[in-house]
């Protein structure tokens, strides 16, 4: 009989971005720390089953076998298998309730759910900190999805990654912000985050400056969250996003994730804020615009997004209180 475990994890959106790696590629250590909020509503559900009859892992997403995507999951499982002494191959069945790989953090919720399910299946007995370290090895943003609320991913200094982990700073109830995702293009992105980061680190003249500014940005964001100071949080969130993208755009060849609607929405969100609504934007490795807002500003932000001809879909999220 095969044994299986099903676990769910939620996406997160970075307010202070992770972009770039350090040290041994196998550990997937970030060049910078980052700070995020975990979102209710955008979730990945993953079942991992041990199956002694298999001669390789089988990866099924949304009901279809996808060997290409499965390779990364399988390489990650190999390391968990090594840690647990398990030799058996697995069947991995996973599904997102949102568009995959379009800058909607599917790798974060995906690797967090896979870490939770597989580590339990392999009986590794990991605490949250260790879970975040494993999830990070799968995808740098995934360690943050182990927690709910406001989450800090430490950069760490050590080459072995021991001091590189995520932790919850504050629960969602501390400051129940909302995040609206304006989907401008749900197709798979052309340049994945890992490739975009490599290209940036190798050739962007701004990469050093990007890294040097991160500790101050993280401190400013933490202070804004502590004080529930929306203007301060908006300012650091937008600047971190624009710095990340400017650094990536200055690579050779330039890494550009935006489309025309992305740029128009940046302007529209700034317009909202000028009219007194507590809303700011952030953008990940894709053209979608995420509007982080105070609850009272959510209706105006939602109206703005829905009225925009470049927005195909609006996904509205609360912050997630607890991890799954
Ligand atoms: C722009 O976590 O997808 O969303 O570690 O290579 O898997 P890998 O990268 P990934 O990068 C996320 C980058 C980002 C910013 C962020 O979430 O902090």
mmCIF file of C-alpha atoms and ligand atoms in Angstrom:
data_model
loop_
_atom_site.group_PDB
_atom_site.id
_atom_site.type_symbol
_atom_site.label_atom_id
_atom_site.label_comp_id
_atom_site.label_asym_id
_atom_site.label_seq_id
_atom_site.Cartn_x
_atom_site.Cartn_y
_atom_site.Cartn_z
ATOM 1 C CA UNK A 1 0.000 0.000 0.000
ATOM 2 C CA UNK A 2 1.361 3.457 -0.801
ATOM 3 C CA UNK A 3 1.580 6.081 1.896
ATOM 4 C CA UNK A 4 0.703 9.665 1.046
ATOM 5 C CA UNK A 5 0.516 13.131 2.609
ATOM 6 C CA UNK A 6 -1.402 16.164 1.319
ATOM 7 C CA UNK A 7 -0.456 19.687 2.393
ATOM 8 C CA UNK A 8 -1.346 23.183 1.307
ATOM 9 C CA UNK A 9 0.710 26.363 1.257
ATOM 10 C CA UNK A 10 -0.088 29.908 0.279
ATOM 11 C CA UNK A 11 1.615 32.367 -1.998
ATOM 12 C CA UNK A 12 3.382 35.383 -0.593
ATOM 13 C CA UNK A 13 4.189 38.792 -2.016
ATOM 14 C CA UNK A 14 7.463 40.474 -1.158
ATOM 15 C CA UNK A 15 7.270 44.102 -0.034
ATOM 16 C CA UNK A 16 11.070 44.190 0.105
ATOM 17 C CA UNK A 17 12.235 42.014 -2.766
ATOM 18 C CA UNK A 18 14.574 39.065 -3.033
ATOM 19 C CA UNK A 19 16.605 39.268 -6.244
ATOM 20 C CA UNK A 20 19.994 37.582 -6.641
ATOM 21 C CA UNK A 21 21.813 34.636 -5.080
ATOM 22 C CA UNK A 22 25.030 33.993 -3.205
ATOM 23 C CA UNK A 23 27.297 31.044 -2.487
ATOM 24 C CA UNK A 24 26.902 27.437 -3.564
ATOM 25 C CA UNK A 25 24.176 27.050 -6.161
ATOM 26 C CA UNK A 26 22.894 23.874 -4.512
ATOM 27 C CA UNK A 27 21.831 25.743 -1.346
ATOM 28 C CA UNK A 28 19.994 28.495 -3.228
ATOM 29 C CA UNK A 29 21.066 31.167 -0.744
ATOM 30 C CA UNK A 30 19.729 34.689 -1.340
ATOM 31 C CA UNK A 31 22.081 37.629 -1.964
ATOM 32 C CA UNK A 32 19.694 39.785 0.067
ATOM 33 C CA UNK A 33 17.137 39.352 2.833
ATOM 34 C CA UNK A 34 13.490 40.008 1.993
ATOM 35 C CA UNK A 35 10.176 40.759 3.655
ATOM 36 C CA UNK A 36 6.766 39.538 2.548
ATOM 37 C CA UNK A 37 3.119 39.087 3.385
ATOM 38 C CA UNK A 38 1.477 35.695 3.004
ATOM 39 C CA UNK A 39 -1.786 35.728 1.083
ATOM 40 C CA UNK A 40 -5.002 33.946 1.733
ATOM 41 C CA UNK A 41 -6.670 32.692 -1.417
ATOM 42 C CA UNK A 42 -3.638 31.916 -3.585
ATOM 43 C CA UNK A 43 -2.803 28.371 -2.619
ATOM 44 C CA UNK A 44 -1.032 25.286 -3.865
ATOM 45 C CA UNK A 45 -2.231 21.885 -2.729
ATOM 46 C CA UNK A 46 0.234 19.038 -3.100
ATOM 47 C CA UNK A 47 -0.005 15.319 -2.423
ATOM 48 C CA UNK A 48 3.185 13.283 -2.272
ATOM 49 C CA UNK A 49 2.848 9.498 -2.295
ATOM 50 C CA UNK A 50 5.551 6.891 -1.818
ATOM 51 C CA UNK A 51 5.240 4.249 -4.467
ATOM 52 C CA UNK A 52 7.650 1.298 -4.534
ATOM 53 C CA UNK A 53 6.526 0.304 -8.016
ATOM 54 C CA UNK A 54 7.870 3.526 -9.567
ATOM 55 C CA UNK A 55 11.277 3.713 -11.260
ATOM 56 C CA UNK A 56 11.284 7.539 -11.272
ATOM 57 C CA UNK A 57 9.237 10.327 -9.705
ATOM 58 C CA UNK A 58 6.000 11.196 -11.469
ATOM 59 C CA UNK A 59 4.915 14.845 -11.404
ATOM 60 C CA UNK A 60 1.313 15.729 -12.171
ATOM 61 C CA UNK A 61 0.043 19.313 -12.123
ATOM 62 C CA UNK A 62 -3.576 20.166 -12.767
ATOM 63 C CA UNK A 63 -4.233 16.568 -13.727
ATOM 64 C CA UNK A 64 -1.521 16.325 -16.379
ATOM 65 C CA UNK A 65 1.931 14.740 -16.213
ATOM 66 C CA UNK A 66 4.619 17.400 -16.722
ATOM 67 C CA UNK A 67 8.079 15.822 -16.742
ATOM 68 C CA UNK A 68 9.797 19.125 -17.556
ATOM 69 C CA UNK A 69 8.391 20.908 -14.478
ATOM 70 C CA UNK A 70 8.862 17.752 -12.435
ATOM 71 C CA UNK A 71 12.632 17.791 -12.849
ATOM 72 C CA UNK A 72 13.115 20.631 -10.377
ATOM 73 C CA UNK A 73 10.733 19.035 -7.860
ATOM 74 C CA UNK A 74 12.487 15.717 -8.270
ATOM 75 C CA UNK A 75 15.968 17.183 -7.707
ATOM 76 C CA UNK A 76 14.611 18.795 -4.556
ATOM 77 C CA UNK A 77 13.037 15.523 -3.398
ATOM 78 C CA UNK A 78 16.386 13.764 -3.920
ATOM 79 C CA UNK A 79 17.878 15.956 -1.203
ATOM 80 C CA UNK A 80 14.990 15.301 1.180
ATOM 81 C CA UNK A 81 15.318 11.583 0.393
ATOM 82 C CA UNK A 82 19.040 11.747 1.206
ATOM 83 C CA UNK A 83 18.272 13.450 4.508
ATOM 84 C CA UNK A 84 15.724 10.804 5.458
ATOM 85 C CA UNK A 85 17.379 7.701 4.019
ATOM 86 C CA UNK A 86 14.302 7.030 1.879
ATOM 87 C CA UNK A 87 15.037 5.455 -1.479
ATOM 88 C CA UNK A 88 11.544 5.178 -2.947
ATOM 89 C CA UNK A 89 10.305 7.337 -5.766
ATOM 90 C CA UNK A 90 7.201 9.439 -5.376
ATOM 91 C CA UNK A 91 4.113 10.491 -7.181
ATOM 92 C CA UNK A 92 3.631 14.246 -6.790
ATOM 93 C CA UNK A 93 0.199 15.629 -7.539
ATOM 94 C CA UNK A 94 -0.128 19.367 -7.316
ATOM 95 C CA UNK A 95 -2.522 22.117 -8.236
ATOM 96 C CA UNK A 96 -2.598 25.894 -7.919
ATOM 97 C CA UNK A 97 -5.832 27.825 -7.645
ATOM 98 C CA UNK A 98 -4.229 30.677 -9.648
ATOM 99 C CA UNK A 99 -2.231 31.087 -12.899
ATOM 100 C CA UNK A 100 1.067 29.206 -12.788
ATOM 101 C CA UNK A 101 4.462 30.847 -13.370
ATOM 102 C CA UNK A 102 3.187 34.259 -14.373
ATOM 103 C CA UNK A 103 4.786 36.147 -11.519
ATOM 104 C CA UNK A 104 2.122 35.043 -9.072
ATOM 105 C CA UNK A 105 4.544 33.289 -6.764
ATOM 106 C CA UNK A 106 3.563 29.776 -7.733
ATOM 107 C CA UNK A 107 7.077 28.544 -6.988
ATOM 108 C CA UNK A 108 6.815 29.907 -3.439
ATOM 109 C CA UNK A 109 3.574 28.162 -2.540
ATOM 110 C CA UNK A 110 4.598 25.170 -4.673
ATOM 111 C CA UNK A 111 7.893 24.449 -2.944
ATOM 112 C CA UNK A 112 6.444 25.278 0.470
ATOM 113 C CA UNK A 113 3.610 22.762 -0.049
ATOM 114 C CA UNK A 114 6.046 20.177 -1.430
ATOM 115 C CA UNK A 115 8.380 20.669 1.553
ATOM 116 C CA UNK A 116 5.520 20.321 4.041
ATOM 117 C CA UNK A 117 4.090 17.205 2.394
ATOM 118 C CA UNK A 118 7.362 15.417 1.599
ATOM 119 C CA UNK A 119 9.083 16.119 4.920
ATOM 120 C CA UNK A 120 6.064 14.725 6.720
ATOM 121 C CA UNK A 121 5.906 11.726 4.401
ATOM 122 C CA UNK A 122 9.608 11.054 5.014
ATOM 123 C CA UNK A 123 9.083 11.621 8.755
ATOM 124 C CA UNK A 124 11.821 14.202 9.062
ATOM 125 C CA UNK A 125 10.249 15.924 12.076
ATOM 126 C CA UNK A 126 11.268 19.450 11.048
ATOM 127 C CA UNK A 127 10.350 22.606 12.965
ATOM 128 C CA UNK A 128 9.146 25.732 11.118
ATOM 129 C CA UNK A 129 12.603 27.222 10.860
ATOM 130 C CA UNK A 130 14.039 24.050 9.320
ATOM 131 C CA UNK A 131 11.012 23.791 7.018
ATOM 132 C CA UNK A 132 11.699 27.325 5.802
ATOM 133 C CA UNK A 133 15.337 26.396 5.113
ATOM 134 C CA UNK A 134 14.326 23.365 3.102
ATOM 135 C CA UNK A 135 11.642 25.245 1.188
ATOM 136 C CA UNK A 136 14.175 27.986 0.372
ATOM 137 C CA UNK A 137 16.447 25.418 -1.226
ATOM 138 C CA UNK A 138 13.580 24.609 -3.595
ATOM 139 C CA UNK A 139 12.820 28.270 -4.341
ATOM 140 C CA UNK A 140 14.190 31.334 -2.594
ATOM 141 C CA UNK A 141 10.786 32.865 -1.919
ATOM 142 C CA UNK A 142 9.274 29.589 -0.669
ATOM 143 C CA UNK A 143 10.778 29.734 2.831
ATOM 144 C CA UNK A 144 8.535 32.725 3.509
ATOM 145 C CA UNK A 145 5.398 30.744 2.619
ATOM 146 C CA UNK A 146 5.936 28.466 5.627
ATOM 147 C CA UNK A 147 4.557 31.299 7.776
ATOM 148 C CA UNK A 148 1.466 33.487 7.810
ATOM 149 C CA UNK A 149 1.310 37.258 8.292
ATOM 150 C CA UNK A 150 4.398 39.470 7.859
ATOM 151 C CA UNK A 151 7.478 37.357 7.229
ATOM 152 C CA UNK A 152 11.200 38.100 7.163
ATOM 153 C CA UNK A 153 13.627 35.977 5.164
ATOM 154 C CA UNK A 154 17.084 36.454 6.620
ATOM 155 C CA UNK A 155 19.959 36.666 4.191
ATOM 156 C CA UNK A 156 22.360 35.029 6.614
ATOM 157 C CA UNK A 157 26.119 35.227 6.331
ATOM 158 C CA UNK A 158 27.213 31.624 6.567
ATOM 159 C CA UNK A 159 28.141 29.616 3.516
ATOM 160 C CA UNK A 160 26.324 26.539 4.855
ATOM 161 C CA UNK A 161 23.038 28.464 5.104
ATOM 162 C CA UNK A 162 22.496 27.708 8.813
ATOM 163 C CA UNK A 163 21.618 31.335 9.547
ATOM 164 C CA UNK A 164 19.497 31.722 6.417
ATOM 165 C CA UNK A 165 15.895 31.119 7.445
ATOM 166 C CA UNK A 166 12.475 32.778 7.477
ATOM 167 C CA UNK A 167 10.431 33.797 10.492
ATOM 168 C CA UNK A 168 7.148 35.506 11.200
ATOM 169 C CA UNK A 169 7.562 39.131 12.287
ATOM 170 C CA UNK A 170 3.921 39.816 13.007
ATOM 171 C CA UNK A 171 0.671 37.924 12.494
ATOM 172 C CA UNK A 172 -1.805 39.242 9.913
ATOM 173 C CA UNK A 173 -4.082 40.488 12.701
ATOM 174 C CA UNK A 174 -1.411 43.072 13.578
ATOM 175 C CA UNK A 175 -2.307 44.970 10.392
ATOM 176 C CA UNK A 176 -4.945 43.336 8.175
ATOM 177 C CA UNK A 177 -3.926 44.797 4.825
ATOM 178 C CA UNK A 178 -5.406 43.589 1.558
ATOM 179 C CA UNK A 179 -3.675 42.662 -1.674
ATOM 180 C CA UNK A 180 -5.394 42.892 -5.060
ATOM 181 C CA UNK A 181 -3.704 41.228 -7.995
ATOM 182 C CA UNK A 182 -4.345 42.787 -11.371
ATOM 183 C CA UNK A 183 -3.581 40.021 -13.857
ATOM 184 C CA UNK A 184 -2.486 41.663 -17.106
ATOM 185 C CA UNK A 185 -1.201 38.512 -18.792
ATOM 186 C CA UNK A 186 -1.571 35.028 -17.344
ATOM 187 C CA UNK A 187 0.754 33.320 -19.827
ATOM 188 C CA UNK A 188 3.953 31.683 -18.648
ATOM 189 C CA UNK A 189 6.726 34.280 -18.317
ATOM 190 C CA UNK A 190 9.592 34.282 -20.809
ATOM 191 C CA UNK A 191 12.439 34.549 -18.297
ATOM 192 C CA UNK A 192 12.094 32.601 -15.057
ATOM 193 C CA UNK A 193 13.246 34.248 -11.821
ATOM 194 C CA UNK A 194 16.371 32.106 -11.469
ATOM 195 C CA UNK A 195 17.565 32.981 -14.991
ATOM 196 C CA UNK A 196 16.617 36.632 -14.550
ATOM 197 C CA UNK A 197 18.591 36.794 -11.310
ATOM 198 C CA UNK A 198 21.641 35.145 -12.846
ATOM 199 C CA UNK A 199 21.593 37.525 -15.783
ATOM 200 C CA UNK A 200 21.233 40.478 -13.405
ATOM 201 C CA UNK A 201 24.073 39.390 -11.106
ATOM 202 C CA UNK A 202 26.370 38.714 -14.049
ATOM 203 C CA UNK A 203 25.853 41.899 -16.005
ATOM 204 C CA UNK A 204 23.858 44.625 -14.259
ATOM 205 C CA UNK A 205 26.061 47.553 -13.211
ATOM 206 C CA UNK A 206 23.506 48.258 -10.470
ATOM 207 C CA UNK A 207 23.632 44.857 -8.793
ATOM 208 C CA UNK A 208 26.164 45.900 -6.130
ATOM 209 C CA UNK A 209 24.121 48.963 -5.226
ATOM 210 C CA UNK A 210 20.965 46.844 -5.064
ATOM 211 C CA UNK A 211 22.555 44.536 -2.518
ATOM 212 C CA UNK A 212 24.109 47.358 -0.505
ATOM 213 C CA UNK A 213 20.768 49.111 -0.021
ATOM 214 C CA UNK A 214 18.837 46.093 1.217
ATOM 215 C CA UNK A 215 19.585 46.198 4.986
ATOM 216 C CA UNK A 216 18.297 49.785 5.224
ATOM 217 C CA UNK A 217 15.182 48.918 3.191
ATOM 218 C CA UNK A 218 14.430 45.949 5.432
ATOM 219 C CA UNK A 219 14.860 48.073 8.552
ATOM 220 C CA UNK A 220 12.572 50.777 7.152
ATOM 221 C CA UNK A 221 9.892 48.249 6.226
ATOM 222 C CA UNK A 222 10.049 46.611 9.654
ATOM 223 C CA UNK A 223 9.643 49.987 11.320
ATOM 224 C CA UNK A 224 6.685 50.891 9.087
ATOM 225 C CA UNK A 225 5.003 47.571 9.890
ATOM 226 C CA UNK A 226 5.590 47.962 13.629
ATOM 227 C CA UNK A 227 4.072 51.473 13.542
ATOM 228 C CA UNK A 228 1.360 50.539 10.993
ATOM 229 C CA UNK A 229 2.551 53.553 9.021
ATOM 230 C CA UNK A 230 1.063 53.008 5.562
ATOM 231 C CA UNK A 231 2.754 55.949 3.843
ATOM 232 C CA UNK A 232 6.142 54.719 5.015
ATOM 233 C CA UNK A 233 5.368 51.154 3.940
ATOM 234 C CA UNK A 234 4.084 52.336 0.545
ATOM 235 C CA UNK A 235 7.221 54.327 -0.065
ATOM 236 C CA UNK A 236 9.611 51.471 0.744
ATOM 237 C CA UNK A 237 7.498 48.845 -1.055
ATOM 238 C CA UNK A 238 7.365 50.794 -4.311
ATOM 239 C CA UNK A 239 11.016 51.764 -4.125
ATOM 240 C CA UNK A 240 12.155 48.195 -3.482
ATOM 241 C CA UNK A 241 10.092 46.977 -6.435
ATOM 242 C CA UNK A 242 11.400 49.677 -8.758
ATOM 243 C CA UNK A 243 14.989 49.140 -7.625
ATOM 244 C CA UNK A 244 14.712 45.417 -8.286
ATOM 245 C CA UNK A 245 13.274 45.951 -11.759
ATOM 246 C CA UNK A 246 15.695 48.779 -12.616
ATOM 247 C CA UNK A 247 18.600 46.528 -11.633
ATOM 248 C CA UNK A 248 17.227 43.695 -13.766
ATOM 249 C CA UNK A 249 16.461 45.971 -16.711
ATOM 250 C CA UNK A 250 20.067 47.217 -16.670
ATOM 251 C CA UNK A 251 21.409 43.686 -17.204
ATOM 252 C CA UNK A 252 22.769 42.727 -20.608
ATOM 253 C CA UNK A 253 20.518 41.635 -22.212
ATOM 254 C CA UNK A 254 17.986 43.547 -20.145
ATOM 255 C CA UNK A 255 15.473 41.545 -18.122
ATOM 256 C CA UNK A 256 12.079 43.177 -18.601
ATOM 257 C CA UNK A 257 8.954 41.715 -17.026
ATOM 258 C CA UNK A 258 6.525 44.549 -17.634
ATOM 259 C CA UNK A 259 4.015 45.165 -20.378
ATOM 260 C CA UNK A 260 2.244 48.399 -21.255
ATOM 261 C CA UNK A 261 -0.577 47.752 -18.783
ATOM 262 C CA UNK A 262 1.947 47.216 -15.976
ATOM 263 C CA UNK A 263 3.266 50.722 -16.471
ATOM 264 C CA UNK A 264 -0.200 52.242 -16.762
ATOM 265 C CA UNK A 265 -1.242 50.554 -13.535
ATOM 266 C CA UNK A 266 1.798 51.929 -11.703
ATOM 267 C CA UNK A 267 0.560 55.371 -12.637
ATOM 268 C CA UNK A 268 -3.033 54.542 -11.692
ATOM 269 C CA UNK A 269 -2.008 53.312 -8.236
ATOM 270 C CA UNK A 270 0.035 56.447 -7.634
ATOM 271 C CA UNK A 271 -3.009 58.444 -8.705
ATOM 272 C CA UNK A 272 -5.143 56.621 -6.144
ATOM 273 C CA UNK A 273 -2.660 57.414 -3.414
ATOM 274 C CA UNK A 274 -2.562 61.043 -4.382
ATOM 275 C CA UNK A 275 -6.353 61.116 -3.977
ATOM 276 C CA UNK A 276 -5.885 59.906 -0.407
ATOM 277 C CA UNK A 277 -6.375 56.145 -0.773
ATOM 278 C CA UNK A 278 -3.926 53.942 1.122
ATOM 279 C CA UNK A 279 -2.670 51.854 -1.803
ATOM 280 C CA UNK A 280 0.726 51.039 -3.279
ATOM 281 C CA UNK A 281 1.993 48.713 -5.998
ATOM 282 C CA UNK A 282 4.494 45.931 -6.220
ATOM 283 C CA UNK A 283 5.490 43.731 -9.180
ATOM 284 C CA UNK A 284 7.351 40.426 -9.274
ATOM 285 C CA UNK A 285 8.939 38.502 -12.132
ATOM 286 C CA UNK A 286 5.958 38.957 -14.415
ATOM 287 C CA UNK A 287 3.664 41.725 -15.672
ATOM 288 C CA UNK A 288 0.980 41.458 -12.966
ATOM 289 C CA UNK A 289 0.515 44.400 -10.634
ATOM 290 C CA UNK A 290 -0.189 43.704 -6.993
ATOM 291 C CA UNK A 291 -1.885 46.501 -5.118
ATOM 292 C CA UNK A 292 -1.230 46.417 -1.393
ATOM 293 C CA UNK A 293 -3.864 48.455 0.383
ATOM 294 C CA UNK A 294 -5.480 49.447 3.584
ATOM 295 C CA UNK A 295 -8.933 47.836 3.943
ATOM 296 C CA UNK A 296 -10.702 51.172 3.380
ATOM 297 C CA UNK A 297 -8.898 51.623 0.048
ATOM 298 C CA UNK A 298 -9.689 48.161 -1.318
ATOM 299 C CA UNK A 299 -12.953 49.124 -3.062
ATOM 300 C CA UNK A 300 -11.358 52.056 -4.913
ATOM 301 C CA UNK A 301 -8.360 49.920 -5.917
ATOM 302 C CA UNK A 302 -10.664 47.126 -7.083
ATOM 303 C CA UNK A 303 -12.747 49.575 -9.171
ATOM 304 C CA UNK A 304 -9.610 51.043 -10.720
ATOM 305 C CA UNK A 305 -8.223 47.622 -11.682
ATOM 306 C CA UNK A 306 -11.523 46.349 -13.084
ATOM 307 C CA UNK A 307 -12.020 49.484 -15.159
ATOM 308 C CA UNK A 308 -8.592 49.142 -16.780
ATOM 309 C CA UNK A 309 -8.750 47.569 -20.259
ATOM 310 C CA UNK A 310 -5.387 45.832 -19.757
ATOM 311 C CA UNK A 311 -6.555 43.891 -16.706
ATOM 312 C CA UNK A 312 -7.919 40.450 -17.515
ATOM 313 C CA UNK A 313 -8.707 39.393 -13.969
ATOM 314 C CA UNK A 314 -8.610 40.764 -10.437
ATOM 315 C CA UNK A 315 -7.791 38.447 -7.543
ATOM 316 C CA UNK A 316 -8.539 39.822 -4.115
ATOM 317 C CA UNK A 317 -6.648 38.484 -1.098
ATOM 318 C CA UNK A 318 -6.555 39.024 2.621
ATOM 319 C CA UNK A 319 -3.388 38.317 4.508
ATOM 320 C CA UNK A 320 -3.194 34.798 5.804
ATOM 321 C CA UNK A 321 -3.190 34.621 9.576
ATOM 322 C CA UNK A 322 -1.519 31.291 10.122
ATOM 323 C CA UNK A 323 0.586 29.029 8.011
ATOM 324 C CA UNK A 324 -1.274 26.060 6.550
HETATM 325 C C1 LIG B 1 10.623 38.761 -7.923
HETATM 326 O O1 LIG B 1 11.785 32.513 -5.412
HETATM 327 O O2 LIG B 1 11.031 32.432 -7.810
HETATM 328 O O3 LIG B 1 9.251 37.233 -6.754
HETATM 329 O O4 LIG B 1 14.949 31.108 -5.798
HETATM 330 O O5 LIG B 1 15.242 31.140 -8.247
HETATM 331 O O6 LIG B 1 13.244 30.020 -7.268
HETATM 332 P P1 LIG B 1 14.257 31.110 -7.130
HETATM 333 O O7 LIG B 1 13.482 32.488 -7.270
HETATM 334 P P2 LIG B 1 12.017 32.895 -6.805
HETATM 335 O O8 LIG B 1 12.177 34.490 -6.911
HETATM 336 C C2 LIG B 1 11.221 35.380 -6.486
HETATM 337 C C3 LIG B 1 11.599 36.733 -6.902
HETATM 338 C C4 LIG B 1 10.535 37.786 -6.738
HETATM 339 C C5 LIG B 1 10.766 38.617 -5.491
HETATM 340 C C6 LIG B 1 10.403 37.970 -4.192
HETATM 341 O O9 LIG B 1 9.469 37.153 -4.134
HETATM 342 O O10 LIG B 1 11.039 38.341 -3.187
#
